[in-house]
Amino acid sequence: MLDILPTAEEMTILVGESLHDIWNKLDTLIQEKYDMDRSWNKGGKAWKYEYKYRRGGKTLCALYARENCVGFMIILGKDERLKFETERTDYSKEVQRTYDEAQTYHDGKWLMFEPRDTTLFDDFIRLLRIKRKPNKK
């Protein structure tokens, strides 16, 4: 956990105005569909910040921020990968490529996207639905 949370101004300076807007839109989209606990953390070696969505000890997804870049990560476990693979043609070529190139670890396939606009948001929501049904109307 971070001791001091980044302000909107600090986030805008870090990722840039247009990407901060993408971050906010994606955060709003996730929050409209899911009632989750959210936490700010250090982003490890590759990112400055991690903003994680969790509930009941399970992570739904996370947003990441570093200089001039935002990230959206979702980890698909074994059953979730089977579901994705059954529906893969319903996803954009970019999502399919990211899936194919993603490293598979013991706990699942780690999909990291670096959205520059909102074009993949519908795919992101469909990926989230594989992990967990939305719990908000």
PDB file of C-alpha atoms in Angstrom:
ATOM      1  CA  MET A   1       0.000   0.000   0.000  1.00  0.00           C
ATOM      2  CA  LEU A   2       1.111   3.526  -0.686  1.00  0.00           C
ATOM      3  CA  ASP A   3       1.468   5.925   2.210  1.00  0.00           C
ATOM      4  CA  ILE A   4       0.503   8.913   0.087  1.00  0.00           C
ATOM      5  CA  LEU A   5      -1.935   8.475  -2.791  1.00  0.00           C
ATOM      6  CA  PRO A   6      -1.194  10.295  -6.049  1.00  0.00           C
ATOM      7  CA  THR A   7      -3.388  13.301  -6.748  1.00  0.00           C
ATOM      8  CA  ALA A   8      -5.212  13.795 -10.042  1.00  0.00           C
ATOM      9  CA  GLU A   9      -2.637  16.473 -10.873  1.00  0.00           C
ATOM     10  CA  GLU A  10       0.292  14.113 -10.180  1.00  0.00           C
ATOM     11  CA  MET A  11      -1.329  11.420 -12.338  1.00  0.00           C
ATOM     12  CA  THR A  12      -1.852  13.899 -15.184  1.00  0.00           C
ATOM     13  CA  ILE A  13       1.799  14.976 -14.991  1.00  0.00           C
ATOM     14  CA  LEU A  14       2.951  11.327 -14.884  1.00  0.00           C
ATOM     15  CA  VAL A  15       0.901   9.795 -17.714  1.00  0.00           C
ATOM     16  CA  GLY A  16      -0.182  12.894 -19.641  1.00  0.00           C
ATOM     17  CA  GLU A  17      -3.603  14.471 -19.951  1.00  0.00           C
ATOM     18  CA  SER A  18      -5.047  12.191 -22.658  1.00  0.00           C
ATOM     19  CA  LEU A  19      -3.936   8.991 -20.895  1.00  0.00           C
ATOM     20  CA  HIS A  20      -5.177  10.256 -17.545  1.00  0.00           C
ATOM     21  CA  ASP A  21      -8.548  10.675 -19.247  1.00  0.00           C
ATOM     22  CA  ILE A  22      -8.327   7.049 -20.507  1.00  0.00           C
ATOM     23  CA  TRP A  23      -7.422   5.910 -16.967  1.00  0.00           C
ATOM     24  CA  ASN A  24     -10.422   7.741 -15.506  1.00  0.00           C
ATOM     25  CA  LYS A  25     -12.813   6.391 -18.141  1.00  0.00           C
ATOM     26  CA  LEU A  26     -11.620   2.826 -17.581  1.00  0.00           C
ATOM     27  CA  ASP A  27     -11.811   3.216 -13.788  1.00  0.00           C
ATOM     28  CA  THR A  28     -15.367   4.582 -14.103  1.00  0.00           C
ATOM     29  CA  LEU A  29     -16.375   1.736 -16.416  1.00  0.00           C
ATOM     30  CA  ILE A  30     -15.075  -0.896 -13.975  1.00  0.00           C
ATOM     31  CA  GLN A  31     -16.693   0.828 -10.976  1.00  0.00           C
ATOM     32  CA  GLU A  32     -20.051   1.072 -12.784  1.00  0.00           C
ATOM     33  CA  LYS A  33     -20.129  -2.725 -13.134  1.00  0.00           C
ATOM     34  CA  TYR A  34     -18.233  -3.965 -10.087  1.00  0.00           C
ATOM     35  CA  ASP A  35     -18.389  -3.150  -6.397  1.00  0.00           C
ATOM     36  CA  MET A  36     -14.783  -3.856  -5.448  1.00  0.00           C
ATOM     37  CA  ASP A  37     -12.210  -2.908  -2.847  1.00  0.00           C
ATOM     38  CA  ARG A  38      -9.581  -0.737  -4.512  1.00  0.00           C
ATOM     39  CA  SER A  39      -6.024  -0.172  -3.373  1.00  0.00           C
ATOM     40  CA  TRP A  40      -3.022   1.850  -4.532  1.00  0.00           C
ATOM     41  CA  ASN A  41       0.343   0.099  -4.463  1.00  0.00           C
ATOM     42  CA  LYS A  42       3.828   0.603  -5.798  1.00  0.00           C
ATOM     43  CA  GLY A  43       3.976  -0.625  -9.372  1.00  0.00           C
ATOM     44  CA  GLY A  44       7.100  -2.775  -9.053  1.00  0.00           C
ATOM     45  CA  LYS A  45      10.064  -2.405 -11.406  1.00  0.00           C
ATOM     46  CA  ALA A  46       8.116  -1.575 -14.569  1.00  0.00           C
ATOM     47  CA  TRP A  47       5.453   0.807 -13.227  1.00  0.00           C
ATOM     48  CA  LYS A  48       5.225   3.668 -10.748  1.00  0.00           C
ATOM     49  CA  TYR A  49       1.723   2.830  -9.473  1.00  0.00           C
ATOM     50  CA  GLU A  50      -0.626  -0.126  -9.320  1.00  0.00           C
ATOM     51  CA  TYR A  51      -4.355   0.388  -8.676  1.00  0.00           C
ATOM     52  CA  LYS A  52      -5.868  -2.996  -7.853  1.00  0.00           C
ATOM     53  CA  TYR A  53      -9.519  -4.093  -7.819  1.00  0.00           C
ATOM     54  CA  ARG A  54     -10.171  -6.940  -5.361  1.00  0.00           C
ATOM     55  CA  ARG A  55     -13.031  -8.565  -3.534  1.00  0.00           C
ATOM     56  CA  GLY A  56     -13.061 -11.499  -1.173  1.00  0.00           C
ATOM     57  CA  GLY A  57      -9.307 -11.956  -1.495  1.00  0.00           C
ATOM     58  CA  LYS A  58      -9.504 -12.325  -5.296  1.00  0.00           C
ATOM     59  CA  THR A  59      -8.108  -9.806  -7.743  1.00  0.00           C
ATOM     60  CA  LEU A  60     -10.342  -8.803 -10.631  1.00  0.00           C
ATOM     61  CA  CYS A  61      -7.813  -6.648 -12.488  1.00  0.00           C
ATOM     62  CA  ALA A  62      -5.367  -3.798 -11.984  1.00  0.00           C
ATOM     63  CA  LEU A  63      -4.514  -0.493 -13.617  1.00  0.00           C
ATOM     64  CA  TYR A  64      -0.889   0.603 -13.834  1.00  0.00           C
ATOM     65  CA  ALA A  65       0.759   3.962 -14.408  1.00  0.00           C
ATOM     66  CA  ARG A  66       4.226   5.108 -15.424  1.00  0.00           C
ATOM     67  CA  GLU A  67       5.583   8.016 -17.414  1.00  0.00           C
ATOM     68  CA  ASN A  68       3.401   8.546 -20.514  1.00  0.00           C
ATOM     69  CA  CYS A  69       1.798   5.102 -20.185  1.00  0.00           C
ATOM     70  CA  VAL A  70      -1.154   3.394 -18.517  1.00  0.00           C
ATOM     71  CA  GLY A  71      -1.641  -0.348 -18.243  1.00  0.00           C
ATOM     72  CA  PHE A  72      -4.623  -2.648 -17.741  1.00  0.00           C
ATOM     73  CA  MET A  73      -3.823  -6.141 -16.472  1.00  0.00           C
ATOM     74  CA  ILE A  74      -6.085  -9.129 -16.117  1.00  0.00           C
ATOM     75  CA  ILE A  75      -4.914 -12.606 -15.169  1.00  0.00           C
ATOM     76  CA  LEU A  76      -6.858 -15.531 -16.620  1.00  0.00           C
ATOM     77  CA  GLY A  77      -6.646 -18.811 -14.730  1.00  0.00           C
ATOM     78  CA  LYS A  78      -6.975 -22.234 -16.360  1.00  0.00           C
ATOM     79  CA  ASP A  79     -10.798 -22.337 -16.598  1.00  0.00           C
ATOM     80  CA  GLU A  80     -10.903 -18.670 -17.632  1.00  0.00           C
ATOM     81  CA  ARG A  81      -8.386 -19.345 -20.411  1.00  0.00           C
ATOM     82  CA  LEU A  82     -10.580 -22.171 -21.733  1.00  0.00           C
ATOM     83  CA  LYS A  83     -13.538 -19.807 -21.794  1.00  0.00           C
ATOM     84  CA  PHE A  84     -11.519 -17.132 -23.609  1.00  0.00           C
ATOM     85  CA  GLU A  85     -10.219 -19.668 -26.125  1.00  0.00           C
ATOM     86  CA  THR A  86     -13.795 -20.797 -26.860  1.00  0.00           C
ATOM     87  CA  GLU A  87     -14.817 -17.178 -27.555  1.00  0.00           C
ATOM     88  CA  ARG A  88     -11.517 -15.815 -28.913  1.00  0.00           C
ATOM     89  CA  THR A  89     -12.908 -14.889 -32.343  1.00  0.00           C
ATOM     90  CA  ASP A  90     -15.356 -12.517 -30.592  1.00  0.00           C
ATOM     91  CA  TYR A  91     -12.370 -10.411 -29.485  1.00  0.00           C
ATOM     92  CA  SER A  92     -10.345  -7.915 -31.478  1.00  0.00           C
ATOM     93  CA  LYS A  93      -7.142  -9.047 -33.200  1.00  0.00           C
ATOM     94  CA  GLU A  94      -5.177  -6.933 -30.716  1.00  0.00           C
ATOM     95  CA  VAL A  95      -6.672  -8.759 -27.721  1.00  0.00           C
ATOM     96  CA  GLN A  96      -6.077 -12.130 -29.405  1.00  0.00           C
ATOM     97  CA  ARG A  97      -2.448 -11.204 -30.113  1.00  0.00           C
ATOM     98  CA  THR A  98      -1.894  -9.978 -26.540  1.00  0.00           C
ATOM     99  CA  TYR A  99      -3.362 -13.247 -25.261  1.00  0.00           C
ATOM    100  CA  ASP A 100      -1.168 -15.351 -27.558  1.00  0.00           C
ATOM    101  CA  GLU A 101       1.994 -13.436 -26.605  1.00  0.00           C
ATOM    102  CA  ALA A 102       1.267 -13.320 -22.855  1.00  0.00           C
ATOM    103  CA  GLN A 103       3.433 -15.340 -20.497  1.00  0.00           C
ATOM    104  CA  THR A 104       1.639 -18.211 -18.771  1.00  0.00           C
ATOM    105  CA  TYR A 105       2.578 -18.613 -15.094  1.00  0.00           C
ATOM    106  CA  HIS A 106       1.505 -21.137 -12.458  1.00  0.00           C
ATOM    107  CA  ASP A 107      -1.467 -18.927 -11.529  1.00  0.00           C
ATOM    108  CA  GLY A 108      -2.592 -18.062 -15.047  1.00  0.00           C
ATOM    109  CA  LYS A 109      -1.946 -16.054 -18.177  1.00  0.00           C
ATOM    110  CA  TRP A 110      -1.047 -12.444 -17.448  1.00  0.00           C
ATOM    111  CA  LEU A 111      -2.562 -10.134 -20.064  1.00  0.00           C
ATOM    112  CA  MET A 112      -1.160  -6.596 -20.038  1.00  0.00           C
ATOM    113  CA  PHE A 113      -2.652  -3.955 -22.288  1.00  0.00           C
ATOM    114  CA  GLU A 114      -1.438  -0.386 -22.731  1.00  0.00           C
ATOM    115  CA  PRO A 115      -4.543   1.409 -23.985  1.00  0.00           C
ATOM    116  CA  ARG A 116      -4.025   4.693 -25.855  1.00  0.00           C
ATOM    117  CA  ASP A 117      -7.782   5.196 -26.406  1.00  0.00           C
ATOM    118  CA  THR A 118     -11.112   3.534 -25.552  1.00  0.00           C
ATOM    119  CA  THR A 119     -11.330   1.140 -28.530  1.00  0.00           C
ATOM    120  CA  LEU A 120     -10.600  -2.010 -26.481  1.00  0.00           C
ATOM    121  CA  PHE A 121     -12.872  -1.134 -23.529  1.00  0.00           C
ATOM    122  CA  ASP A 122     -15.705  -3.451 -24.675  1.00  0.00           C
ATOM    123  CA  ASP A 123     -13.191  -6.302 -24.902  1.00  0.00           C
ATOM    124  CA  PHE A 124     -11.817  -5.417 -21.448  1.00  0.00           C
ATOM    125  CA  ILE A 125     -15.313  -5.647 -19.947  1.00  0.00           C
ATOM    126  CA  ARG A 126     -15.893  -9.011 -21.663  1.00  0.00           C
ATOM    127  CA  LEU A 127     -12.574 -10.266 -20.252  1.00  0.00           C
ATOM    128  CA  LEU A 128     -13.622  -9.090 -16.783  1.00  0.00           C
ATOM    129  CA  ARG A 129     -16.935 -10.959 -17.158  1.00  0.00           C
ATOM    130  CA  ILE A 130     -14.964 -14.171 -17.732  1.00  0.00           C
ATOM    131  CA  LYS A 131     -13.377 -13.646 -14.298  1.00  0.00           C
ATOM    132  CA  ARG A 132     -16.458 -12.440 -12.463  1.00  0.00           C
ATOM    133  CA  LYS A 133     -20.034 -11.497 -13.258  1.00  0.00           C
ATOM    134  CA  PRO A 134     -20.707  -7.791 -12.692  1.00  0.00           C
ATOM    135  CA  ASN A 135     -22.187  -7.260  -9.235  1.00  0.00           C
ATOM    136  CA  LYS A 136     -23.778  -3.872  -9.915  1.00  0.00           C
ATOM    137  CA  LYS A 137     -26.875  -3.118 -11.957  1.00  0.00           C
TER     138      LYS A 137
END
